Amino acid sequence: LTRCFTQNIDGLDYGVSNLSAERILPVHGSLGEIKCESCGAAYPLEQFQDEVRKNVRNIYDDGTDDEAPSISRGIACLNCGKDQVKPSTVLYGSALPSAFFEHLHTDCPACDVCLVLGTSLTVGPANSVPEFCESSTRVLVNMEVAGSFGSRATDELLLGASDDICVELAKRLGWLDKLLLRSSLHMAKKSRDVLRESVK
């Protein structure tokens, strides 16, 4: 695997035990990484969580939480002191990480297979990733055809539920046992259920 471009901001991709963080590129940022918007300095996640509890008003609080602040305040950067610390997610209108464009131009043209799972391919510029894989086989695992998939002779369309298709691929590649071992740690319950049903 050269790179895992992901549009998910939940950070679950980092839970894959044998996939190094350097290979994961969260196109829209990640809730698991905290930075200062002003100077770019990293901020410790656990400390950020504590500061959120102390400084950010819970809009769903019914008044029973005596420790919740009544007014939200910013969280000061440990490096520059500005109140601009937040998860490193990309908000609408903000620029994507420069690493996205760097890897788009270096990784995609050189890849053998571009595997795309569960997306409408409507949000740009992330939807351009398969287009930059000009000489590779492109495989779409999705409920429906998306983007330009199906327009090239080398495109493969695997239409249906991603969980079911990925389990079938794991079976055919001889990876099902490894997937079962890891399933209890890294999969959502629905995915684990699909996996367990497949071995019955």
Short mmCIF file of N, CA, C and O in Angstrom, two decimals, residues 7 116-123 127 130 140-147 149 162:
data_model
loop_
_atom_site.label_atom_id
_atom_site.label_comp_id
_atom_site.label_asym_id
_atom_site.label_seq_id
_atom_site.Cartn_x
_atom_site.Cartn_y
_atom_site.Cartn_z
N GLN A 7 -11.38 10.42 3.28
CA GLN A 7 -12.19 11.61 3.51
C GLN A 7 -12.81 11.57 4.90
O GLN A 7 -13.48 12.51 5.30
N VAL A 116 -11.03 2.16 -4.53
CA VAL A 116 -11.90 3.21 -4.01
C VAL A 116 -13.12 2.55 -3.38
O VAL A 116 -13.80 1.76 -4.02
N LEU A 117 -13.37 2.89 -2.11
CA LEU A 117 -14.47 2.27 -1.39
C LEU A 117 -15.45 3.30 -0.83
O LEU A 117 -15.02 4.29 -0.24
N GLY A 118 -16.73 3.05 -0.99
CA GLY A 118 -17.79 3.78 -0.32
C GLY A 118 -17.77 5.28 -0.45
O GLY A 118 -17.64 5.98 0.53
N THR A 119 -17.95 5.78 -1.67
CA THR A 119 -17.95 7.23 -1.87
C THR A 119 -18.79 7.59 -3.08
O THR A 119 -18.92 6.82 -4.02
N SER A 120 -19.34 8.79 -3.06
CA SER A 120 -20.08 9.29 -4.22
C SER A 120 -19.14 9.94 -5.23
O SER A 120 -19.54 10.21 -6.36
N LEU A 121 -17.92 10.22 -4.81
CA LEU A 121 -16.93 10.93 -5.64
C LEU A 121 -17.49 12.25 -6.18
O LEU A 121 -17.26 12.62 -7.32
N THR A 122 -18.21 12.97 -5.32
CA THR A 122 -18.76 14.26 -5.74
C THR A 122 -18.03 15.44 -5.11
O THR A 122 -18.17 16.57 -5.58
N VAL A 123 -17.28 15.22 -4.03
CA VAL A 123 -16.62 16.33 -3.34
C VAL A 123 -15.19 16.47 -3.86
O VAL A 123 -14.37 15.57 -3.72
N ASN A 127 -12.22 13.96 -5.04
CA ASN A 127 -12.76 13.06 -6.07
C ASN A 127 -11.83 12.90 -7.27
O ASN A 127 -12.07 12.07 -8.14
N PRO A 130 -8.88 9.13 -8.23
CA PRO A 130 -8.86 8.08 -9.26
C PRO A 130 -8.48 8.59 -10.65
O PRO A 130 -7.95 7.84 -11.47
N LEU A 140 -13.63 0.01 -8.03
CA LEU A 140 -14.62 0.72 -7.22
C LEU A 140 -15.45 -0.30 -6.45
O LEU A 140 -16.07 -1.18 -7.05
N VAL A 141 -15.44 -0.19 -5.12
CA VAL A 141 -16.28 -1.00 -4.25
C VAL A 141 -17.32 -0.03 -3.68
O VAL A 141 -16.99 0.83 -2.86
N ASN A 142 -18.56 -0.16 -4.14
CA ASN A 142 -19.55 0.85 -3.82
C ASN A 142 -20.95 0.31 -4.07
O ASN A 142 -21.11 -0.69 -4.77
N MET A 143 -21.94 0.99 -3.56
CA MET A 143 -23.32 0.60 -3.81
C MET A 143 -23.74 0.93 -5.24
O MET A 143 -24.61 0.28 -5.80
N GLU A 144 -23.13 1.96 -5.82
CA GLU A 144 -23.47 2.38 -7.18
C GLU A 144 -22.23 2.92 -7.88
O GLU A 144 -21.24 3.24 -7.24
N VAL A 145 -22.31 3.01 -9.19
CA VAL A 145 -21.20 3.56 -9.97
C VAL A 145 -21.04 5.02 -9.59
O VAL A 145 -22.01 5.75 -9.38
N ALA A 146 -19.78 5.46 -9.48
CA ALA A 146 -19.48 6.83 -9.09
C ALA A 146 -18.36 7.38 -9.95
O ALA A 146 -17.51 6.62 -10.43
N GLY A 147 -18.35 8.70 -10.10
CA GLY A 147 -17.29 9.35 -10.86
C GLY A 147 -17.22 8.81 -12.28
O GLY A 147 -18.23 8.50 -12.89
N PHE A 149 -15.82 5.99 -13.10
CA PHE A 149 -15.62 4.54 -13.09
C PHE A 149 -16.51 3.87 -14.13
O PHE A 149 -17.68 4.21 -14.29
N SER A 162 -20.01 -2.61 0.92
CA SER A 162 -18.54 -2.67 1.05
C SER A 162 -18.10 -3.78 1.99
O SER A 162 -17.13 -4.47 1.71
#
